[in-house]
Amino acid sequence: MTEESPLAVTEAWRDYGRADLPVPLAAALAAFAEQGYHGTSVREIAARAGLSVPGLYHHYPSKQSMLQGLLELTMADLLWRSEQSIAAAGDDPVDRFDAVVETLLQFHIHRRAQAFIGSTEIRSLDDDYRKNYTSKRREQQRMVDDIIIAGVRAGVFITEVPEDTGRAVTTMCVGVSTWYKPEGRLSPDEIVTRFRGIARATVGYVGDAARRD
């Protein structure tokens, strides 16, 4: 068995391919994205998955468990990609900021249906699981906030409100899932380039020339 090279491991966060979801969750995702959680019946999910309703319940005991399972996989994927991209970026706060911004943008482009459900159906989660899910979203936000705070301390970002700025940057990136279309005027790489510049401006990036002085 051959081992992956360090480069392959560190670049894996950029590889999206097809989302590897269990068939029932893929069916639930498609239905939720089209009709919303409350507008979707278990019978419809079962039909999309090519299963009987009892067959679907064999895998997931309720519609709520399907929503929770879907969001669990979504957040695990996003957190893993964020951790990998930040680690690969090294110690420089600007490089780390660019990496986490790119991760958020690419994720909300390539996993836009999952990301959209993750943002719009929080209200549909049972109270107990909602706490678990929102704690993971806060973990993701802390990654962004900590990088911005480090950049302010290093003198490369000049925002006076790093945590508020972090929320603004994240909100901008998350919003891509609501409007991006593959046939749109901007490619994913063009979106990353353009919005990374906007994100840098938002945190008050001092510029390469100032960093060299």
Backbone as JSON, one array per atom type, in Angstrom:
{
  "sequence": "MTEESPLAVTEAWRDYGRADLPVPLAAALAAFAEQGYHGTSVREIAARAGLSVPGLYHHYPSKQSMLQGLLELTMADLLWRSEQSIAAAGDDPVDRFDAVVETLLQFHIHRRAQAFIGSTEIRSLDDDYRKNYTSKRREQQRMVDDIIIAGVRAGVFITEVPEDTGRAVTTMCVGVSTWYKPEGRLSPDEIVTRFRGIARATVGYVGDAARRD",
  "N": [[0.86, -1.19, 0.0], [0.68, 2.12, -0.98], [1.83, 5.24, 0.33], [0.29, 8.45, 0.64], [1.69, 11.44, -0.7], [3.01, 14.25, 1.19], [2.28, 16.64, -0.12], [0.04, 15.89, -1.61], [-1.74, 15.32, 0.44], [-1.99, 17.83, 1.74], [-3.16, 19.32, -0.27], [-5.6, 18.19, -0.65], [-7.9, 19.37, 0.33], [-8.81, 21.04, -1.63], [-10.02, 19.47, -3.47], [-13.02, 18.6, -4.83], [-14.91, 17.05, -6.41], [-17.6, 14.68, -6.66], [-20.17, 14.89, -4.2], [-19.99, 12.65, -1.57], [-22.46, 11.18, -0.54], [-24.67, 9.12, 1.38], [-27.25, 7.27, -0.27], [-30.0, 7.71, 0.7], [-29.64, 10.2, 2.03], [-28.73, 11.83, -0.03], [-31.03, 11.91, -1.57], [-32.77, 13.13, 0.24], [-31.49, 15.61, 0.5], [-31.79, 16.7, -2.11], [-34.58, 16.96, -2.2], [-35.11, 18.65, 0.04], [-33.73, 20.93, -0.77], [-35.22, 21.76, -2.95], [-37.85, 22.04, -1.97], [-37.86, 22.67, 0.69], [-37.52, 21.75, 4.17], [-39.91, 21.33, 5.7], [-41.74, 21.17, 3.68], [-41.37, 18.76, 2.49], [-42.06, 15.32, 2.22], [-41.64, 12.17, 3.92], [-42.3, 10.02, 2.35], [-41.85, 11.02, -0.21], [-39.05, 11.39, -0.18], [-38.26, 8.73, 0.1], [-39.16, 7.72, -2.36], [-37.52, 9.12, -4.17], [-35.11, 8.05, -3.44], [-35.39, 5.49, -4.28], [-36.49, 3.6, -2.62], [-38.68, 1.77, -0.37], [-40.93, 3.19, 2.06], [-40.69, 1.87, 4.64], [-38.21, 0.7, 4.09], [-36.58, 2.95, 3.86], [-36.78, 3.92, 6.48], [-35.36, 1.97, 7.73], [-32.75, 2.75, 7.4], [-32.7, 5.44, 8.26], [-34.42, 6.66, 10.95], [-36.29, 8.71, 10.96], [-37.52, 11.76, 9.43], [-36.3, 13.93, 10.58], [-33.92, 12.8, 11.5], [-32.62, 12.41, 9.11], [-32.18, 15.03, 8.23], [-30.48, 15.87, 10.29], [-28.35, 14.05, 9.95], [-27.45, 14.79, 7.43], [-26.59, 17.46, 7.86], [-24.63, 16.98, 9.73], [-22.63, 15.65, 8.25], [-22.08, 17.67, 6.44], [-20.98, 19.78, 8.02], [-18.78, 18.47, 9.11], [-17.24, 18.04, 6.85], [-16.73, 20.7, 5.98], [-15.32, 21.76, 8.21], [-13.09, 20.07, 8.26], [-11.88, 20.67, 5.77], [-11.29, 23.38, 6.17], [-9.48, 23.29, 8.34], [-7.39, 21.84, 7.12], [-6.64, 23.54, 4.99], [-5.78, 25.85, 6.32], [-3.66, 24.85, 7.83], [-1.94, 24.1, 5.75], [-1.27, 26.56, 4.78], [0.67, 27.7, 6.38], [2.4, 29.88, 8.71], [1.95, 32.6, 8.3], [-0.26, 35.28, 8.78], [-1.76, 36.51, 6.72], [-1.63, 34.7, 4.58], [-2.94, 32.57, 5.8], [-5.43, 33.69, 6.23], [-6.26, 34.17, 3.58], [-6.43, 31.49, 2.83], [-8.51, 30.37, 4.44], [-10.64, 31.94, 3.64], [-10.77, 31.26, 0.91], [-11.44, 28.55, 1.23], [-14.01, 28.7, 2.42], [-15.4, 30.01, 0.37], [-15.07, 28.25, -1.88], [-16.25, 25.94, -0.83], [-18.91, 26.75, -0.49], [-19.59, 27.17, -3.06], [-19.15, 24.68, -4.44], [-20.45, 22.86, -2.81], [-22.98, 23.83, -2.63], [-25.77, 23.23, -2.33], [-25.87, 21.65, 0.0], [-24.71, 23.48, 1.77], [-26.56, 25.55, 1.63], [-28.89, 24.38, 2.74], [-27.83, 23.93, 5.25], [-27.69, 26.49, 6.26], [-30.3, 27.54, 6.04], [-32.1, 25.79, 7.24], [-31.72, 25.6, 9.95], [-33.6, 26.36, 11.78], [-35.34, 24.27, 11.68], [-34.31, 22.17, 13.06], [-34.29, 19.84, 15.79], [-34.3, 20.89, 19.21], [-32.2, 19.9, 20.9], [-30.25, 18.87, 19.11], [-29.78, 21.15, 17.63], [-28.2, 22.78, 19.25], [-25.79, 21.36, 19.26], [-25.13, 21.5, 16.54], [-24.94, 24.29, 16.05], [-22.78, 24.83, 17.66], [-20.69, 23.77, 16.23], [-20.72, 25.4, 14.01], [-19.94, 27.74, 15.27], [-17.36, 26.99, 15.92], [-16.19, 26.93, 13.4], [-16.4, 29.66, 12.81], [-14.72, 30.72, 14.76], [-12.22, 29.99, 13.79], [-11.87, 31.76, 11.65], [-12.07, 34.24, 13.02], [-9.89, 34.08, 14.83], [-7.69, 34.1, 13.11], [-7.92, 36.62, 11.97], [-7.59, 38.23, 14.25], [-4.95, 37.54, 14.88], [-3.73, 38.64, 12.65], [-4.22, 41.35, 13.05], [-2.71, 41.78, 15.37], [-0.22, 41.32, 14.28], [0.04, 43.5, 12.7], [-0.82, 43.55, 10.07], [-3.46, 43.62, 9.4], [-5.94, 46.08, 9.87], [-8.41, 46.4, 11.03], [-10.63, 47.53, 13.56], [-12.45, 46.08, 14.87], [-12.23, 43.06, 15.09], [-13.69, 40.6, 15.49], [-16.33, 41.21, 14.76], [-15.8, 41.9, 12.15], [-14.9, 39.44, 11.22], [-17.3, 37.96, 11.26], [-18.66, 39.33, 9.28], [-17.1, 38.77, 7.01], [-17.37, 35.95, 6.87], [-20.16, 35.75, 6.5], [-20.42, 36.93, 3.98], [-19.05, 35.05, 2.39], [-20.54, 32.7, 2.85], [-22.93, 33.47, 1.72], [-22.6, 33.07, -0.99], [-23.63, 30.62, -1.72], [-26.29, 31.06, -2.19], [-26.57, 32.41, -4.58], [-24.75, 31.62, -6.57], [-24.29, 30.2, -9.8], [-23.5, 27.58, -12.02], [-23.53, 28.28, -14.72], [-23.19, 30.99, -14.64], [-21.78, 34.38, -14.86], [-19.27, 34.48, -13.65], [-16.54, 32.35, -13.01], [-15.74, 29.69, -10.62], [-13.01, 30.11, -9.77], [-12.64, 32.76, -10.49], [-14.49, 33.98, -8.83], [-13.35, 33.4, -6.33], [-10.92, 34.85, -6.52], [-11.88, 37.5, -6.83], [-13.54, 37.89, -4.55], [-11.8, 37.31, -2.49], [-10.18, 39.54, -2.58], [-12.07, 41.46, -1.8], [-12.57, 40.52, 0.78], [-10.04, 40.91, 1.96], [-9.95, 43.7, 1.88], [-12.0, 44.23, 3.64], [-10.99, 43.44, 6.15], [-9.06, 45.31, 6.4], [-6.52, 45.07, 5.17], [-3.1, 45.83, 4.93], [-1.51, 45.81, 2.68], [0.94, 44.56, 0.31], [3.26, 46.11, -0.1], [3.45, 47.69, 2.2], [3.86, 45.68, 4.06], [6.4, 44.84, 3.49], [7.95, 46.94, 4.3]],
  "CA": [[0.0, 0.0, 0.0], [1.51, 3.33, -1.07], [1.41, 6.36, 1.15], [0.12, 9.71, -0.07], [2.72, 12.42, -0.44], [2.53, 15.38, 1.98], [1.64, 17.63, -0.98], [-1.31, 15.41, -1.94], [-2.57, 15.46, 1.63], [-2.28, 19.23, 2.02], [-3.98, 19.88, -1.34], [-6.85, 17.44, -0.75], [-9.04, 20.23, 0.66], [-9.29, 21.7, -2.85], [-10.63, 18.46, -4.34], [-14.43, 18.48, -4.5], [-15.56, 15.91, -7.04], [-19.01, 14.52, -6.29], [-20.4, 14.71, -2.77], [-20.14, 11.23, -1.27], [-23.54, 11.06, 0.43], [-25.51, 7.93, 1.28], [-28.38, 7.49, -1.19], [-31.14, 8.39, 1.34], [-29.33, 11.6, 2.32], [-28.7, 12.54, -1.3], [-32.43, 12.12, -1.94], [-33.3, 14.14, 1.17], [-30.89, 16.89, 0.14], [-32.44, 17.21, -3.31], [-35.95, 17.36, -1.86], [-35.07, 19.81, 0.92], [-33.28, 22.09, -1.54], [-36.3, 22.19, -3.85], [-39.14, 22.3, -1.33], [-37.73, 22.96, 2.11], [-37.68, 20.59, 5.06], [-41.3, 21.11, 6.07], [-42.52, 20.88, 2.48], [-40.95, 17.46, 1.96], [-42.56, 14.16, 2.96], [-40.79, 10.98, 3.96], [-42.65, 9.2, 1.18], [-41.16, 11.57, -1.39], [-37.62, 11.06, -0.06], [-38.13, 7.3, -0.19], [-39.31, 7.52, -3.81], [-36.31, 9.63, -4.82], [-34.01, 7.14, -3.11], [-35.67, 4.16, -4.82], [-36.74, 2.73, -1.48], [-39.98, 1.86, 0.28], [-40.85, 3.97, 3.31], [-40.03, 1.05, 5.67], [-36.8, 0.54, 3.73], [-35.9, 4.19, 4.22], [-36.7, 3.97, 7.94], [-34.31, 1.03, 8.17], [-31.49, 3.51, 7.41], [-32.89, 6.66, 9.05], [-35.72, 6.42, 11.6], [-37.2, 9.85, 10.85], [-37.08, 12.85, 8.55], [-35.38, 14.74, 11.37], [-32.61, 12.13, 11.53], [-32.01, 12.65, 7.81], [-31.67, 16.4, 8.25], [-29.32, 15.91, 11.19], [-27.25, 13.32, 9.32], [-26.96, 15.6, 6.33], [-25.84, 18.6, 8.39], [-23.43, 16.46, 10.4], [-21.63, 15.42, 7.21], [-21.74, 18.97, 5.86], [-20.07, 20.52, 8.89], [-17.53, 17.72, 9.22], [-16.49, 18.31, 5.61], [-16.25, 22.09, 5.99], [-14.3, 21.94, 9.24], [-11.88, 19.37, 7.82], [-11.25, 21.45, 4.7], [-10.75, 24.6, 6.75], [-8.28, 22.93, 9.11], [-6.34, 21.46, 6.19], [-6.17, 24.7, 4.22], [-5.05, 26.75, 7.22], [-2.38, 24.2, 8.14], [-1.09, 24.15, 4.56], [-0.89, 27.95, 4.51], [1.81, 28.1, 7.19], [2.21, 30.75, 9.87], [1.67, 33.98, 7.94], [-1.7, 35.53, 8.95], [-2.4, 36.84, 5.45], [-1.79, 33.44, 3.86], [-3.95, 31.79, 6.5], [-6.7, 34.35, 5.96], [-6.61, 33.84, 2.2], [-6.78, 30.07, 2.75], [-9.82, 30.09, 5.02], [-11.62, 32.59, 2.77], [-10.94, 30.4, -0.26], [-12.16, 27.35, 1.64], [-15.42, 29.03, 2.58], [-15.98, 30.3, -0.94], [-15.14, 27.04, -2.69], [-17.23, 25.03, -0.25], [-20.27, 27.23, -0.72], [-19.81, 27.02, -4.49], [-19.2, 23.28, -4.85], [-21.39, 22.14, -1.96], [-23.94, 24.9, -2.36], [-27.05, 22.73, -1.84], [-25.68, 21.29, 1.4], [-24.47, 24.71, 2.53], [-27.82, 26.3, 1.68], [-29.73, 23.72, 3.74], [-27.2, 24.14, 6.55], [-27.97, 27.86, 6.72], [-31.72, 27.9, 6.05], [-32.95, 24.86, 7.98], [-31.37, 25.54, 11.38], [-34.86, 26.49, 12.52], [-36.08, 23.0, 11.61], [-33.63, 21.17, 13.88], [-34.71, 19.64, 17.18], [-33.54, 21.78, 20.1], [-30.96, 19.29, 21.39], [-29.23, 18.81, 18.06], [-29.45, 22.51, 17.18], [-27.08, 23.24, 20.07], [-24.6, 20.69, 18.75], [-24.83, 22.01, 15.2], [-24.49, 25.67, 16.11], [-21.44, 24.86, 18.27], [-19.75, 23.5, 15.14], [-20.66, 26.63, 13.22], [-19.12, 28.68, 16.03], [-15.98, 26.53, 15.78], [-15.74, 27.43, 12.1], [-16.25, 31.11, 12.9], [-13.54, 31.02, 15.56], [-11.04, 29.9, 12.93], [-11.77, 33.03, 10.93], [-11.81, 35.31, 13.99], [-8.53, 33.95, 15.39], [-6.74, 34.51, 12.08], [-7.99, 38.08, 11.86], [-6.97, 38.78, 15.46], [-3.5, 37.37, 14.71], [-3.3, 39.62, 11.65], [-4.22, 42.68, 13.7], [-1.54, 41.82, 16.26], [0.99, 41.38, 13.45], [0.06, 44.77, 12.01], [-1.14, 43.42, 8.64], [-4.86, 43.99, 9.29], [-6.14, 47.25, 10.74], [-9.77, 46.5, 11.55], [-10.72, 47.76, 15.0], [-13.46, 45.16, 15.41], [-11.9, 41.83, 14.37], [-14.71, 39.55, 15.53], [-17.44, 41.65, 13.9], [-15.3, 41.8, 10.78], [-14.9, 38.02, 10.9], [-18.66, 37.56, 10.93], [-19.0, 39.93, 7.99], [-16.4, 38.0, 5.97], [-18.01, 34.65, 6.77], [-21.49, 35.94, 5.91], [-20.22, 37.17, 2.56], [-18.68, 33.78, 1.75], [-21.68, 31.78, 2.95], [-23.97, 33.95, 0.82], [-22.37, 32.61, -2.36], [-24.47, 29.44, -1.99], [-27.64, 31.49, -2.57], [-26.65, 33.03, -5.91], [-23.84, 31.06, -7.57], [-24.8, 29.27, -10.79], [-22.4, 27.14, -12.89], [-23.57, 28.98, -16.0], [-23.1, 32.42, -14.38], [-20.72, 35.13, -15.54], [-17.99, 34.29, -12.97], [-16.15, 30.97, -12.68], [-15.34, 29.58, -9.21], [-11.72, 30.73, -9.53], [-12.83, 34.22, -10.58], [-15.18, 34.39, -7.6], [-12.37, 33.36, -5.25], [-10.0, 35.98, -6.68], [-12.58, 38.76, -6.59], [-14.04, 38.01, -3.18], [-10.65, 37.36, -1.59], [-9.82, 40.95, -2.53], [-13.08, 42.14, -0.97], [-12.34, 40.11, 2.17], [-8.85, 41.61, 2.44], [-10.33, 45.1, 2.12], [-12.87, 44.27, 4.83], [-10.18, 43.36, 7.37], [-8.09, 46.41, 6.41], [-5.19, 44.58, 4.81], [-2.25, 47.0, 4.7], [-0.9, 45.71, 1.37], [2.25, 43.91, 0.26], [4.34, 47.09, 0.02], [3.56, 48.06, 3.62], [4.38, 44.53, 4.8], [7.84, 44.74, 3.26], [8.65, 48.08, 4.94]],
  "C": [[0.89, 1.24, 0.0], [0.94, 4.43, -0.22], [1.26, 7.61, 0.28], [1.27, 10.65, 0.28], [2.16, 13.54, 0.41], [1.8, 16.41, 1.13], [0.21, 17.2, -1.31], [-2.25, 15.57, -0.76], [-2.95, 16.92, 1.85], [-3.16, 19.87, 0.95], [-5.35, 19.22, -1.42], [-8.06, 18.32, -0.46], [-9.6, 20.97, -0.56], [-10.03, 20.74, -3.79], [-12.09, 18.26, -3.94], [-15.12, 17.3, -5.17], [-17.04, 15.86, -6.7], [-19.12, 14.33, -4.78], [-20.71, 13.23, -2.5], [-21.18, 11.06, -0.17], [-24.23, 9.72, 0.28], [-26.75, 8.25, 0.44], [-29.58, 8.15, -0.49], [-30.87, 9.87, 1.63], [-29.24, 12.42, 1.04], [-30.13, 12.85, -1.76], [-33.06, 13.19, -1.05], [-32.77, 15.53, 0.81], [-31.59, 17.5, -1.08], [-33.86, 17.71, -3.01], [-35.97, 18.61, -0.98], [-34.68, 21.08, 0.15], [-34.38, 22.64, -2.43], [-37.51, 22.7, -3.09], [-39.05, 22.71, 0.13], [-38.01, 21.73, 2.95], [-39.16, 20.3, 5.32], [-42.19, 20.81, 4.87], [-42.23, 19.53, 1.87], [-41.5, 16.34, 2.84], [-41.55, 13.03, 2.94], [-41.06, 10.1, 2.75], [-41.94, 9.71, -0.07], [-39.67, 11.26, -1.35], [-37.39, 9.61, -0.41], [-38.22, 7.04, -1.69], [-38.08, 7.99, -4.56], [-35.12, 8.69, -4.6], [-34.21, 5.74, -3.69], [-35.92, 3.14, -3.73], [-38.21, 2.79, -1.08], [-39.83, 2.73, 1.52], [-40.26, 3.13, 4.44], [-38.55, 0.83, 5.37], [-35.99, 1.77, 4.08], [-35.72, 4.28, 5.73], [-35.68, 2.99, 8.5], [-32.96, 1.76, 8.27], [-31.58, 4.74, 8.31], [-34.29, 6.62, 9.64], [-36.72, 7.56, 11.47], [-36.66, 10.86, 9.86], [-36.08, 13.74, 9.29], [-33.98, 14.12, 11.4], [-31.88, 12.3, 10.2], [-31.44, 14.06, 7.73], [-30.42, 16.49, 9.12], [-28.12, 15.19, 10.57], [-26.63, 14.11, 8.19], [-26.1, 16.76, 6.83], [-24.59, 18.17, 9.13], [-22.31, 16.26, 9.38], [-21.17, 16.74, 6.6], [-20.73, 19.71, 6.72], [-18.74, 19.8, 9.07], [-16.64, 17.99, 8.01], [-15.91, 19.71, 5.63], [-15.15, 22.3, 7.01], [-12.99, 21.27, 8.84], [-11.16, 20.18, 6.75], [-10.63, 22.73, 5.24], [-9.47, 24.33, 7.52], [-7.12, 22.6, 8.19], [-5.78, 22.67, 5.45], [-5.36, 25.65, 5.08], [-3.69, 26.15, 7.57], [-1.43, 24.29, 6.96], [-0.57, 25.54, 4.28], [0.33, 28.4, 5.3], [1.44, 29.08, 8.27], [1.8, 32.18, 9.54], [0.16, 34.26, 8.02], [-2.42, 35.84, 7.64], [-2.64, 35.58, 4.63], [-2.88, 32.58, 4.5], [-5.34, 32.37, 6.26], [-7.17, 34.03, 4.54], [-7.09, 32.39, 2.08], [-8.18, 29.8, 3.29], [-10.92, 30.76, 4.2], [-11.85, 31.74, 1.51], [-11.72, 29.15, 0.08], [-13.66, 27.62, 1.75], [-16.09, 29.29, 1.24], [-16.14, 29.03, -1.78], [-16.18, 26.06, -2.15], [-18.65, 25.47, -0.59], [-20.6, 27.34, -2.21], [-20.07, 25.55, -4.84], [-20.14, 22.42, -4.0], [-22.56, 23.07, -1.63], [-25.29, 24.39, -1.84], [-26.94, 22.35, -0.36], [-25.51, 22.54, 2.27], [-25.76, 25.51, 2.69], [-28.76, 25.71, 2.73], [-29.16, 23.95, 5.14], [-27.48, 25.51, 7.12], [-29.46, 28.12, 6.92], [-32.58, 27.0, 6.92], [-32.53, 24.68, 9.43], [-32.64, 25.57, 12.22], [-35.65, 25.18, 12.59], [-35.46, 21.91, 12.48], [-34.27, 21.04, 15.26], [-33.78, 20.44, 18.09], [-32.2, 21.18, 20.52], [-29.88, 19.27, 20.32], [-28.85, 20.21, 17.57], [-28.27, 23.06, 17.96], [-25.77, 22.64, 19.58], [-24.17, 21.28, 17.42], [-24.3, 23.44, 15.26], [-23.12, 25.79, 16.79], [-20.38, 24.6, 17.21], [-19.63, 24.71, 14.21], [-19.82, 27.69, 13.94], [-17.64, 28.3, 15.94], [-15.39, 27.02, 14.46], [-15.5, 28.94, 12.15], [-15.02, 31.49, 13.71], [-12.25, 30.92, 14.74], [-10.81, 31.21, 12.2], [-11.38, 34.15, 11.88], [-10.37, 35.27, 14.5], [-7.47, 34.4, 14.38], [-6.74, 36.03, 11.94], [-7.34, 38.75, 13.06], [-5.45, 38.68, 15.37], [-2.96, 38.37, 13.7], [-3.27, 41.04, 12.2], [-3.0, 42.81, 14.6], [-0.24, 41.93, 15.48], [1.08, 42.68, 12.66], [-0.26, 44.7, 10.53], [-2.62, 43.67, 8.35], [-5.11, 45.14, 10.27], [-7.58, 47.41, 11.22], [-9.74, 46.69, 13.06], [-11.72, 46.81, 15.67], [-13.29, 43.79, 14.73], [-13.0, 40.78, 14.38], [-15.94, 39.94, 14.71], [-17.04, 41.55, 12.43], [-15.28, 40.35, 10.33], [-16.28, 37.52, 10.53], [-19.08, 38.11, 9.58], [-18.36, 39.15, 6.84], [-17.07, 36.64, 5.78], [-19.38, 34.75, 6.11], [-21.39, 36.16, 4.41], [-19.93, 35.86, 1.83], [-19.84, 32.8, 1.74], [-22.77, 32.17, 1.94], [-23.81, 33.49, -0.61], [-23.3, 31.44, -2.71], [-25.87, 29.84, -2.44], [-27.72, 32.05, -3.97], [-25.74, 32.41, -6.97], [-24.58, 30.09, -8.5], [-23.64, 28.87, -11.71], [-22.36, 27.88, -14.22], [-23.47, 30.5, -15.85], [-21.88, 33.06, -15.02], [-19.34, 34.94, -14.9], [-17.75, 32.81, -12.7], [-15.82, 30.9, -11.19], [-14.01, 30.27, -8.92], [-11.82, 32.26, -9.59], [-13.54, 34.74, -9.34], [-14.19, 34.42, -6.44], [-11.44, 34.56, -5.34], [-10.68, 37.3, -6.32], [-12.97, 38.92, -5.12], [-12.92, 37.93, -2.15], [-10.16, 38.8, -1.47], [-10.78, 41.75, -1.67], [-12.87, 41.8, 0.5], [-11.12, 40.8, 2.75], [-9.17, 43.07, 2.75], [-11.16, 45.23, 3.39], [-12.08, 44.23, 6.12], [-9.14, 44.48, 7.45], [-6.68, 45.95, 6.15], [-4.31, 45.75, 4.38], [-1.53, 46.96, 3.35], [0.51, 45.16, 1.42], [3.4, 44.9, 0.47], [4.56, 47.47, 1.48], [4.14, 46.91, 4.43], [5.9, 44.42, 4.65], [8.63, 45.83, 3.99], [9.01, 47.76, 6.39]]
}
